Amino acid sequence: MTLDLFYPAPEGLPVPVNPPRGDDGIYRLVSGTDWSQVLQLGSDRLIRAGALWLYGFLDEAHRLTQQDSSSEGAYWHALVHRSEGDFSNALYWFRRAGAHPVQARLRAKVGEAIKERSSEGWQTLMEGPRWEPTRLVELCERSSRNEPAHPAVLQEVVRMEYDLLMEYVLDQARS
């Protein structure tokens, strides 16, 4: 059993809004494995929450994030609500997470992606001097209403965000 199940995110995941639930086998594997032992971590609650979110097990991920008062727990909580389409609650949890270190890294990665591709769909995310989760939430909301929101860009940015947050959580759990 390795990290490859959920980090980095498998191709096509995460689905930004209203993701389908993964199959029961994935659920049993993610929830039934003692990741703290397998990965030699202090705690695996947030790793499990992120992996469950990744595969569309939003209720289960939500329960785990509610048990964690850290800024990382608030960040995962925001992702759960954003995925559910509960955008105002997502913004609340992003405010609770605060200016998280993942955000600066995400802004840098998005900036690099713009250099490598046409900037269509990316520019709104890069307005201002720092990452603003509100902009990504707005794109997800537009996408949920089937308005033009550049779905390929949206999926790529959400994947970057997930990978950066999972990497951060794993690093924190190892220390």
Short mmCIF file of N, CA and C in Angstrom, two decimals:
data_model
loop_
_atom_site.label_atom_id
_atom_site.label_comp_id
_atom_site.label_asym_id
_atom_site.label_seq_id
_atom_site.Cartn_x
_atom_site.Cartn_y
_atom_site.Cartn_z
N MET A 1 0.85 -1.17 0.00
CA MET A 1 0.00 0.00 0.00
C MET A 1 0.89 1.23 0.00
N THR A 2 0.66 2.10 -0.95
CA THR A 2 1.50 3.29 -1.02
C THR A 2 0.66 4.54 -1.23
N LEU A 3 1.34 5.61 -1.17
CA LEU A 3 0.79 6.94 -1.37
C LEU A 3 0.21 7.13 -2.77
N ASP A 4 0.64 6.34 -3.73
CA ASP A 4 0.22 6.49 -5.12
C ASP A 4 -1.30 6.46 -5.30
N LEU A 5 -2.00 5.90 -4.35
CA LEU A 5 -3.45 5.84 -4.42
C LEU A 5 -4.05 7.25 -4.46
N PHE A 6 -3.42 8.18 -3.75
CA PHE A 6 -4.01 9.51 -3.65
C PHE A 6 -3.04 10.67 -3.78
N TYR A 7 -1.75 10.40 -3.96
CA TYR A 7 -0.80 11.49 -4.14
C TYR A 7 0.35 11.07 -5.03
N PRO A 8 0.58 11.82 -6.11
CA PRO A 8 -0.24 12.92 -6.59
C PRO A 8 -1.59 12.42 -7.09
N ALA A 9 -2.51 13.36 -7.27
CA ALA A 9 -3.86 12.99 -7.70
C ALA A 9 -3.81 12.21 -9.00
N PRO A 10 -4.54 11.10 -9.07
CA PRO A 10 -4.61 10.35 -10.33
C PRO A 10 -5.22 11.21 -11.44
N GLU A 11 -4.92 10.88 -12.66
CA GLU A 11 -5.43 11.61 -13.82
C GLU A 11 -6.95 11.73 -13.75
N GLY A 12 -7.45 12.92 -14.03
CA GLY A 12 -8.88 13.17 -14.04
C GLY A 12 -9.47 13.54 -12.70
N LEU A 13 -8.67 13.49 -11.66
CA LEU A 13 -9.15 13.86 -10.32
C LEU A 13 -8.33 15.03 -9.81
N PRO A 14 -8.91 15.81 -8.95
CA PRO A 14 -10.28 15.79 -8.47
C PRO A 14 -11.24 16.44 -9.45
N VAL A 15 -12.51 16.12 -9.31
CA VAL A 15 -13.56 16.78 -10.07
C VAL A 15 -13.95 18.01 -9.25
N PRO A 16 -13.86 19.21 -9.83
CA PRO A 16 -14.03 20.44 -9.04
C PRO A 16 -15.36 20.60 -8.33
N VAL A 17 -16.48 20.29 -8.99
CA VAL A 17 -17.80 20.50 -8.39
C VAL A 17 -18.67 19.27 -8.66
N ASN A 18 -19.40 18.86 -7.62
CA ASN A 18 -20.30 17.71 -7.72
C ASN A 18 -19.61 16.46 -8.26
N PRO A 19 -18.54 16.04 -7.61
CA PRO A 19 -17.83 14.85 -8.08
C PRO A 19 -18.65 13.58 -7.85
N PRO A 20 -18.49 12.61 -8.73
CA PRO A 20 -19.14 11.32 -8.47
C PRO A 20 -18.40 10.62 -7.33
N ARG A 21 -19.13 9.81 -6.59
CA ARG A 21 -18.49 9.01 -5.53
C ARG A 21 -17.66 7.91 -6.17
N GLY A 22 -16.49 7.69 -5.60
CA GLY A 22 -15.66 6.59 -6.06
C GLY A 22 -16.32 5.26 -5.73
N ASP A 23 -15.69 4.19 -6.16
CA ASP A 23 -16.29 2.88 -5.89
C ASP A 23 -16.00 2.43 -4.46
N ASP A 24 -16.74 1.44 -4.03
CA ASP A 24 -16.65 0.97 -2.64
C ASP A 24 -15.25 0.45 -2.30
N GLY A 25 -14.57 -0.14 -3.28
CA GLY A 25 -13.23 -0.65 -3.03
C GLY A 25 -12.26 0.46 -2.66
N ILE A 26 -12.35 1.58 -3.34
CA ILE A 26 -11.50 2.74 -3.02
C ILE A 26 -11.84 3.24 -1.63
N TYR A 27 -13.13 3.34 -1.33
CA TYR A 27 -13.54 3.81 -0.01
C TYR A 27 -12.97 2.91 1.10
N ARG A 28 -13.13 1.59 0.92
CA ARG A 28 -12.61 0.66 1.94
C ARG A 28 -11.10 0.79 2.09
N LEU A 29 -10.41 0.95 0.99
CA LEU A 29 -8.96 1.08 1.02
C LEU A 29 -8.52 2.36 1.74
N VAL A 30 -9.12 3.49 1.37
CA VAL A 30 -8.75 4.76 1.99
C VAL A 30 -9.13 4.80 3.46
N SER A 31 -10.35 4.39 3.77
CA SER A 31 -10.81 4.52 5.15
C SER A 31 -10.35 3.37 6.04
N GLY A 32 -10.03 2.24 5.46
CA GLY A 32 -9.65 1.08 6.27
C GLY A 32 -8.15 0.92 6.50
N THR A 33 -7.35 1.77 5.90
CA THR A 33 -5.91 1.67 6.04
C THR A 33 -5.42 2.62 7.14
N ASP A 34 -4.54 2.13 7.97
CA ASP A 34 -3.91 2.98 8.99
C ASP A 34 -2.73 3.70 8.33
N TRP A 35 -3.03 4.85 7.70
CA TRP A 35 -2.01 5.58 6.97
C TRP A 35 -0.91 6.10 7.88
N SER A 36 -1.23 6.31 9.14
CA SER A 36 -0.18 6.77 10.05
C SER A 36 0.89 5.70 10.22
N GLN A 37 0.49 4.43 10.20
CA GLN A 37 1.46 3.34 10.29
C GLN A 37 2.16 3.11 8.94
N VAL A 38 1.39 3.06 7.87
CA VAL A 38 1.95 2.80 6.54
C VAL A 38 2.97 3.86 6.15
N LEU A 39 2.63 5.12 6.41
CA LEU A 39 3.48 6.23 5.98
C LEU A 39 4.35 6.79 7.11
N GLN A 40 4.26 6.15 8.27
CA GLN A 40 5.02 6.57 9.45
C GLN A 40 4.77 8.04 9.76
N LEU A 41 3.49 8.33 10.04
CA LEU A 41 3.05 9.68 10.32
C LEU A 41 2.56 9.79 11.75
N GLY A 42 2.52 11.00 12.24
CA GLY A 42 1.96 11.24 13.56
C GLY A 42 0.45 11.05 13.57
N SER A 43 -0.22 11.56 12.57
CA SER A 43 -1.68 11.46 12.46
C SER A 43 -2.06 11.35 11.00
N ASP A 44 -3.13 10.62 10.74
CA ASP A 44 -3.55 10.47 9.35
C ASP A 44 -4.93 11.04 9.07
N ARG A 45 -5.54 11.75 10.02
CA ARG A 45 -6.91 12.25 9.84
C ARG A 45 -7.03 13.13 8.59
N LEU A 46 -6.12 14.10 8.44
CA LEU A 46 -6.23 15.02 7.31
C LEU A 46 -5.80 14.37 6.00
N ILE A 47 -4.91 13.39 6.07
CA ILE A 47 -4.53 12.65 4.86
C ILE A 47 -5.75 11.86 4.38
N ARG A 48 -6.41 11.21 5.31
CA ARG A 48 -7.61 10.43 5.00
C ARG A 48 -8.72 11.36 4.48
N ALA A 49 -8.91 12.51 5.12
CA ALA A 49 -9.94 13.47 4.68
C ALA A 49 -9.68 13.91 3.25
N GLY A 50 -8.43 14.25 2.94
CA GLY A 50 -8.09 14.68 1.59
C GLY A 50 -8.28 13.58 0.57
N ALA A 51 -7.88 12.36 0.90
CA ALA A 51 -8.03 11.24 -0.03
C ALA A 51 -9.50 10.91 -0.26
N LEU A 52 -10.30 10.97 0.79
CA LEU A 52 -11.73 10.75 0.62
C LEU A 52 -12.36 11.83 -0.25
N TRP A 53 -11.97 13.09 -0.01
CA TRP A 53 -12.47 14.20 -0.84
C TRP A 53 -12.11 13.97 -2.31
N LEU A 54 -10.87 13.59 -2.54
CA LEU A 54 -10.37 13.38 -3.90
C LEU A 54 -11.26 12.42 -4.67
N TYR A 55 -11.72 11.37 -4.01
CA TYR A 55 -12.52 10.34 -4.67
C TYR A 55 -14.03 10.57 -4.54
N GLY A 56 -14.42 11.76 -4.10
CA GLY A 56 -15.84 12.11 -4.09
C GLY A 56 -16.62 11.64 -2.89
N PHE A 57 -15.95 11.22 -1.83
CA PHE A 57 -16.63 10.82 -0.60
C PHE A 57 -16.75 12.05 0.29
N LEU A 58 -17.62 12.96 -0.12
CA LEU A 58 -17.68 14.28 0.51
C LEU A 58 -18.22 14.23 1.93
N ASP A 59 -19.25 13.45 2.19
CA ASP A 59 -19.79 13.38 3.56
C ASP A 59 -18.75 12.84 4.52
N GLU A 60 -18.05 11.81 4.11
CA GLU A 60 -17.04 11.20 4.98
C GLU A 60 -15.87 12.16 5.21
N ALA A 61 -15.44 12.85 4.16
CA ALA A 61 -14.37 13.84 4.29
C ALA A 61 -14.82 14.99 5.19
N HIS A 62 -16.07 15.38 5.04
CA HIS A 62 -16.61 16.47 5.85
C HIS A 62 -16.56 16.13 7.34
N ARG A 63 -16.96 14.92 7.68
CA ARG A 63 -16.93 14.50 9.09
C ARG A 63 -15.51 14.59 9.66
N LEU A 64 -14.52 14.17 8.88
CA LEU A 64 -13.14 14.22 9.36
C LEU A 64 -12.63 15.66 9.50
N THR A 65 -12.98 16.52 8.55
CA THR A 65 -12.49 17.90 8.64
C THR A 65 -13.11 18.63 9.82
N GLN A 66 -14.31 18.26 10.20
CA GLN A 66 -14.97 18.90 11.34
C GLN A 66 -14.27 18.55 12.66
N GLN A 67 -13.47 17.51 12.65
CA GLN A 67 -12.77 17.09 13.86
C GLN A 67 -11.40 17.75 14.00
N ASP A 68 -11.05 18.61 13.07
CA ASP A 68 -9.71 19.20 13.07
C ASP A 68 -9.81 20.72 13.03
N SER A 69 -9.22 21.39 14.01
CA SER A 69 -9.32 22.84 14.10
C SER A 69 -8.13 23.57 13.48
N SER A 70 -7.24 22.85 12.83
CA SER A 70 -6.07 23.48 12.21
C SER A 70 -6.46 24.24 10.94
N SER A 71 -5.55 25.07 10.45
CA SER A 71 -5.82 25.77 9.20
C SER A 71 -5.90 24.78 8.04
N GLU A 72 -5.16 23.66 8.12
CA GLU A 72 -5.26 22.64 7.08
C GLU A 72 -6.63 21.97 7.12
N GLY A 73 -7.14 21.72 8.32
CA GLY A 73 -8.49 21.17 8.45
C GLY A 73 -9.52 22.11 7.86
N ALA A 74 -9.36 23.42 8.11
CA ALA A 74 -10.27 24.42 7.54
C ALA A 74 -10.15 24.45 6.02
N TYR A 75 -8.92 24.30 5.51
CA TYR A 75 -8.72 24.32 4.06
C TYR A 75 -9.42 23.12 3.41
N TRP A 76 -9.22 21.90 3.97
CA TRP A 76 -9.93 20.73 3.42
C TRP A 76 -11.44 20.94 3.52
N HIS A 77 -11.88 21.52 4.64
CA HIS A 77 -13.30 21.77 4.85
C HIS A 77 -13.83 22.69 3.75
N ALA A 78 -13.06 23.71 3.39
CA ALA A 78 -13.44 24.62 2.30
C ALA A 78 -13.56 23.86 0.98
N LEU A 79 -12.61 22.96 0.72
CA LEU A 79 -12.66 22.19 -0.52
C LEU A 79 -13.89 21.31 -0.58
N VAL A 80 -14.26 20.72 0.55
CA VAL A 80 -15.46 19.88 0.59
C VAL A 80 -16.68 20.71 0.22
N HIS A 81 -16.83 21.87 0.87
CA HIS A 81 -18.01 22.70 0.58
C HIS A 81 -18.01 23.22 -0.85
N ARG A 82 -16.84 23.58 -1.36
CA ARG A 82 -16.76 24.03 -2.74
C ARG A 82 -17.20 22.91 -3.69
N SER A 83 -16.77 21.69 -3.40
CA SER A 83 -17.14 20.54 -4.24
C SER A 83 -18.63 20.24 -4.16
N GLU A 84 -19.22 20.47 -2.99
CA GLU A 84 -20.66 20.24 -2.82
C GLU A 84 -21.50 21.30 -3.53
N GLY A 85 -20.86 22.40 -3.91
CA GLY A 85 -21.61 23.50 -4.50
C GLY A 85 -22.12 24.47 -3.45
N ASP A 86 -21.64 24.34 -2.22
CA ASP A 86 -22.00 25.24 -1.12
C ASP A 86 -20.92 26.33 -1.07
N PHE A 87 -21.00 27.24 -2.02
CA PHE A 87 -19.90 28.18 -2.26
C PHE A 87 -19.73 29.21 -1.13
N SER A 88 -20.83 29.68 -0.55
CA SER A 88 -20.67 30.66 0.53
C SER A 88 -20.02 30.01 1.75
N ASN A 89 -20.36 28.77 2.03
CA ASN A 89 -19.73 28.06 3.15
C ASN A 89 -18.25 27.77 2.83
N ALA A 90 -17.96 27.49 1.58
CA ALA A 90 -16.55 27.30 1.18
C ALA A 90 -15.76 28.56 1.48
N LEU A 91 -16.30 29.71 1.13
CA LEU A 91 -15.60 30.98 1.39
C LEU A 91 -15.40 31.20 2.89
N TYR A 92 -16.39 30.84 3.69
CA TYR A 92 -16.25 30.94 5.15
C TYR A 92 -15.05 30.12 5.62
N TRP A 93 -14.94 28.88 5.14
CA TRP A 93 -13.85 28.01 5.59
C TRP A 93 -12.50 28.46 5.03
N PHE A 94 -12.49 29.05 3.84
CA PHE A 94 -11.23 29.62 3.35
C PHE A 94 -10.79 30.77 4.24
N ARG A 95 -11.75 31.59 4.69
CA ARG A 95 -11.38 32.67 5.64
C ARG A 95 -10.84 32.08 6.92
N ARG A 96 -11.43 31.00 7.39
CA ARG A 96 -10.95 30.35 8.62
C ARG A 96 -9.54 29.78 8.41
N ALA A 97 -9.25 29.28 7.23
CA ALA A 97 -7.91 28.74 6.95
C ALA A 97 -6.88 29.85 6.92
N GLY A 98 -7.29 31.04 6.56
CA GLY A 98 -6.37 32.18 6.49
C GLY A 98 -5.45 32.11 5.29
N ALA A 99 -4.44 32.95 5.32
CA ALA A 99 -3.45 33.00 4.22
C ALA A 99 -2.51 31.82 4.39
N HIS A 100 -2.92 30.70 3.87
CA HIS A 100 -2.19 29.44 4.04
C HIS A 100 -0.97 29.40 3.12
N PRO A 101 0.15 28.82 3.56
CA PRO A 101 1.35 28.72 2.72
C PRO A 101 1.11 28.05 1.37
N VAL A 102 0.13 27.17 1.29
CA VAL A 102 -0.18 26.50 0.02
C VAL A 102 -0.61 27.53 -1.03
N GLN A 103 -1.26 28.59 -0.61
CA GLN A 103 -1.77 29.57 -1.56
C GLN A 103 -0.66 30.27 -2.35
N ALA A 104 0.41 30.63 -1.69
CA ALA A 104 1.53 31.27 -2.41
C ALA A 104 2.13 30.29 -3.42
N ARG A 105 2.26 29.04 -3.03
CA ARG A 105 2.80 28.03 -3.95
C ARG A 105 1.84 27.77 -5.11
N LEU A 106 0.54 27.80 -4.83
CA LEU A 106 -0.46 27.61 -5.88
C LEU A 106 -0.40 28.77 -6.87
N ARG A 107 -0.30 29.97 -6.37
CA ARG A 107 -0.21 31.14 -7.26
C ARG A 107 1.02 31.02 -8.17
N ALA A 108 2.14 30.59 -7.60
CA ALA A 108 3.36 30.42 -8.39
C ALA A 108 3.17 29.36 -9.48
N LYS A 109 2.54 28.24 -9.13
CA LYS A 109 2.31 27.17 -10.11
C LYS A 109 1.36 27.62 -11.21
N VAL A 110 0.32 28.34 -10.84
CA VAL A 110 -0.61 28.86 -11.84
C VAL A 110 0.12 29.85 -12.75
N GLY A 111 0.98 30.68 -12.16
CA GLY A 111 1.78 31.62 -12.95
C GLY A 111 2.67 30.91 -13.95
N GLU A 112 3.28 29.82 -13.53
CA GLU A 112 4.11 29.01 -14.45
C GLU A 112 3.26 28.39 -15.55
N ALA A 113 2.08 27.92 -15.19
CA ALA A 113 1.19 27.30 -16.18
C ALA A 113 0.77 28.31 -17.25
N ILE A 114 0.56 29.53 -16.84
CA ILE A 114 0.19 30.57 -17.81
C ILE A 114 1.31 30.78 -18.82
N LYS A 115 2.55 30.74 -18.35
CA LYS A 115 3.68 30.93 -19.26
C LYS A 115 3.77 29.81 -20.29
N GLU A 116 3.36 28.61 -19.91
CA GLU A 116 3.49 27.44 -20.78
C GLU A 116 2.29 27.27 -21.72
N ARG A 117 1.19 27.94 -21.46
CA ARG A 117 -0.03 27.76 -22.25
C ARG A 117 -0.60 29.13 -22.59
N SER A 118 -1.65 29.09 -23.40
CA SER A 118 -2.37 30.35 -23.62
C SER A 118 -2.99 30.74 -22.28
N SER A 119 -3.12 32.00 -22.05
CA SER A 119 -3.59 32.45 -20.74
C SER A 119 -5.10 32.47 -20.61
N GLU A 120 -5.84 32.08 -21.65
CA GLU A 120 -7.29 32.12 -21.57
C GLU A 120 -7.79 31.26 -20.41
N GLY A 121 -8.60 31.85 -19.58
CA GLY A 121 -9.17 31.14 -18.45
C GLY A 121 -8.35 31.24 -17.18
N TRP A 122 -7.11 31.62 -17.29
CA TRP A 122 -6.22 31.67 -16.14
C TRP A 122 -6.12 33.07 -15.55
N GLN A 123 -6.30 34.10 -16.37
CA GLN A 123 -5.97 35.45 -15.96
C GLN A 123 -6.72 35.93 -14.73
N THR A 124 -7.98 35.57 -14.58
CA THR A 124 -8.74 36.02 -13.42
C THR A 124 -8.14 35.49 -12.11
N LEU A 125 -7.51 34.32 -12.18
CA LEU A 125 -6.91 33.73 -10.98
C LEU A 125 -5.65 34.48 -10.54
N MET A 126 -5.05 35.21 -11.45
CA MET A 126 -3.77 35.85 -11.17
C MET A 126 -3.88 37.34 -10.87
N GLU A 127 -5.09 37.86 -10.80
CA GLU A 127 -5.26 39.27 -10.50
C GLU A 127 -4.81 39.54 -9.07
N GLY A 128 -4.11 40.65 -8.88
CA GLY A 128 -3.66 41.02 -7.55
C GLY A 128 -2.34 40.36 -7.19
N PRO A 129 -1.76 40.79 -6.09
CA PRO A 129 -0.42 40.32 -5.72
C PRO A 129 -0.37 38.96 -5.02
N ARG A 130 -1.54 38.43 -4.60
CA ARG A 130 -1.53 37.14 -3.89
C ARG A 130 -2.72 36.31 -4.33
N TRP A 131 -2.67 35.03 -3.97
CA TRP A 131 -3.74 34.11 -4.34
C TRP A 131 -5.00 34.45 -3.53
N GLU A 132 -6.11 34.50 -4.23
CA GLU A 132 -7.41 34.75 -3.60
C GLU A 132 -8.31 33.55 -3.87
N PRO A 133 -8.59 32.72 -2.86
CA PRO A 133 -9.45 31.56 -3.07
C PRO A 133 -10.82 31.92 -3.65
N THR A 134 -11.27 33.15 -3.39
CA THR A 134 -12.56 33.61 -3.89
C THR A 134 -12.66 33.47 -5.41
N ARG A 135 -11.58 33.74 -6.10
CA ARG A 135 -11.62 33.68 -7.56
C ARG A 135 -11.84 32.25 -8.06
N LEU A 136 -11.19 31.31 -7.43
CA LEU A 136 -11.37 29.92 -7.82
C LEU A 136 -12.78 29.44 -7.45
N VAL A 137 -13.27 29.86 -6.30
CA VAL A 137 -14.65 29.51 -5.90
C VAL A 137 -15.63 30.07 -6.93
N GLU A 138 -15.41 31.31 -7.37
CA GLU A 138 -16.29 31.91 -8.38
C GLU A 138 -16.28 31.12 -9.69
N LEU A 139 -15.10 30.66 -10.11
CA LEU A 139 -15.03 29.84 -11.33
C LEU A 139 -15.78 28.53 -11.14
N CYS A 140 -15.64 27.92 -9.97
CA CYS A 140 -16.37 26.68 -9.70
C CYS A 140 -17.88 26.93 -9.71
N GLU A 141 -18.29 28.04 -9.15
CA GLU A 141 -19.72 28.37 -9.13
C GLU A 141 -20.24 28.58 -10.55
N ARG A 142 -19.49 29.30 -11.36
CA ARG A 142 -19.90 29.50 -12.76
C ARG A 142 -19.97 28.16 -13.49
N SER A 143 -19.01 27.31 -13.23
CA SER A 143 -19.00 25.99 -13.87
C SER A 143 -20.23 25.19 -13.45
N SER A 144 -20.62 25.28 -12.19
CA SER A 144 -21.79 24.53 -11.71
C SER A 144 -23.08 24.99 -12.38
N ARG A 145 -23.08 26.24 -12.88
CA ARG A 145 -24.25 26.77 -13.59
C ARG A 145 -24.10 26.60 -15.10
N ASN A 146 -23.09 25.84 -15.51
CA ASN A 146 -22.80 25.59 -16.93
C ASN A 146 -22.50 26.86 -17.71
N GLU A 147 -21.98 27.85 -16.99
CA GLU A 147 -21.52 29.07 -17.66
C GLU A 147 -20.09 28.84 -18.11
N PRO A 148 -19.64 29.55 -19.12
CA PRO A 148 -18.25 29.38 -19.55
C PRO A 148 -17.29 29.66 -18.39
N ALA A 149 -16.56 28.67 -17.99
CA ALA A 149 -15.61 28.84 -16.89
C ALA A 149 -14.32 28.07 -17.16
N HIS A 150 -14.09 27.72 -18.42
CA HIS A 150 -12.86 27.04 -18.81
C HIS A 150 -12.65 25.78 -17.97
N PRO A 151 -13.46 24.73 -18.18
CA PRO A 151 -13.41 23.54 -17.33
C PRO A 151 -12.05 22.86 -17.29
N ALA A 152 -11.31 22.85 -18.39
CA ALA A 152 -9.99 22.20 -18.35
C ALA A 152 -9.04 22.96 -17.44
N VAL A 153 -9.09 24.27 -17.48
CA VAL A 153 -8.26 25.10 -16.60
C VAL A 153 -8.68 24.89 -15.16
N LEU A 154 -9.98 24.91 -14.93
CA LEU A 154 -10.52 24.72 -13.58
C LEU A 154 -10.06 23.39 -12.99
N GLN A 155 -10.16 22.32 -13.77
CA GLN A 155 -9.76 21.01 -13.27
C GLN A 155 -8.26 20.99 -12.97
N GLU A 156 -7.47 21.60 -13.84
CA GLU A 156 -6.03 21.61 -13.63
C GLU A 156 -5.64 22.39 -12.38
N VAL A 157 -6.27 23.52 -12.15
CA VAL A 157 -5.94 24.34 -10.97
C VAL A 157 -6.37 23.61 -9.70
N VAL A 158 -7.55 23.01 -9.70
CA VAL A 158 -8.02 22.28 -8.52
C VAL A 158 -7.10 21.10 -8.24
N ARG A 159 -6.60 20.47 -9.27
CA ARG A 159 -5.64 19.36 -9.09
C ARG A 159 -4.34 19.87 -8.48
N MET A 160 -3.84 21.01 -8.98
CA MET A 160 -2.63 21.61 -8.39
C MET A 160 -2.85 21.91 -6.91
N GLU A 161 -4.01 22.50 -6.61
CA GLU A 161 -4.34 22.86 -5.23
C GLU A 161 -4.35 21.63 -4.34
N TYR A 162 -5.02 20.58 -4.80
CA TYR A 162 -5.07 19.33 -4.03
C TYR A 162 -3.67 18.79 -3.77
N ASP A 163 -2.87 18.68 -4.83
CA ASP A 163 -1.52 18.11 -4.68
C ASP A 163 -0.68 18.94 -3.71
N LEU A 164 -0.76 20.25 -3.80
CA LEU A 164 0.01 21.11 -2.89
C LEU A 164 -0.45 20.97 -1.45
N LEU A 165 -1.77 20.93 -1.24
CA LEU A 165 -2.28 20.78 0.12
C LEU A 165 -1.95 19.41 0.68
N MET A 166 -2.10 18.37 -0.12
CA MET A 166 -1.76 17.03 0.37
C MET A 166 -0.28 16.94 0.69
N GLU A 167 0.57 17.49 -0.16
CA GLU A 167 2.01 17.51 0.11
C GLU A 167 2.31 18.23 1.42
N TYR A 168 1.67 19.36 1.64
CA TYR A 168 1.87 20.14 2.86
C TYR A 168 1.44 19.33 4.08
N VAL A 169 0.25 18.73 4.01
CA VAL A 169 -0.28 17.94 5.12
C VAL A 169 0.63 16.74 5.42
N LEU A 170 1.10 16.08 4.37
CA LEU A 170 2.01 14.95 4.57
C LEU A 170 3.31 15.41 5.24
N ASP A 171 3.87 16.52 4.78
CA ASP A 171 5.09 17.05 5.39
C ASP A 171 4.88 17.41 6.85
N GLN A 172 3.73 18.02 7.17
CA GLN A 172 3.44 18.38 8.56
C GLN A 172 3.25 17.14 9.43
N ALA A 173 2.62 16.11 8.89
CA ALA A 173 2.37 14.89 9.65
C ALA A 173 3.67 14.11 9.90
N ARG A 174 4.63 14.28 9.01
CA ARG A 174 5.91 13.58 9.18
C ARG A 174 6.81 14.26 10.20
N SER A 175 6.56 15.52 10.48
CA SER A 175 7.47 16.22 11.41
C SER A 175 6.99 16.19 12.83
#
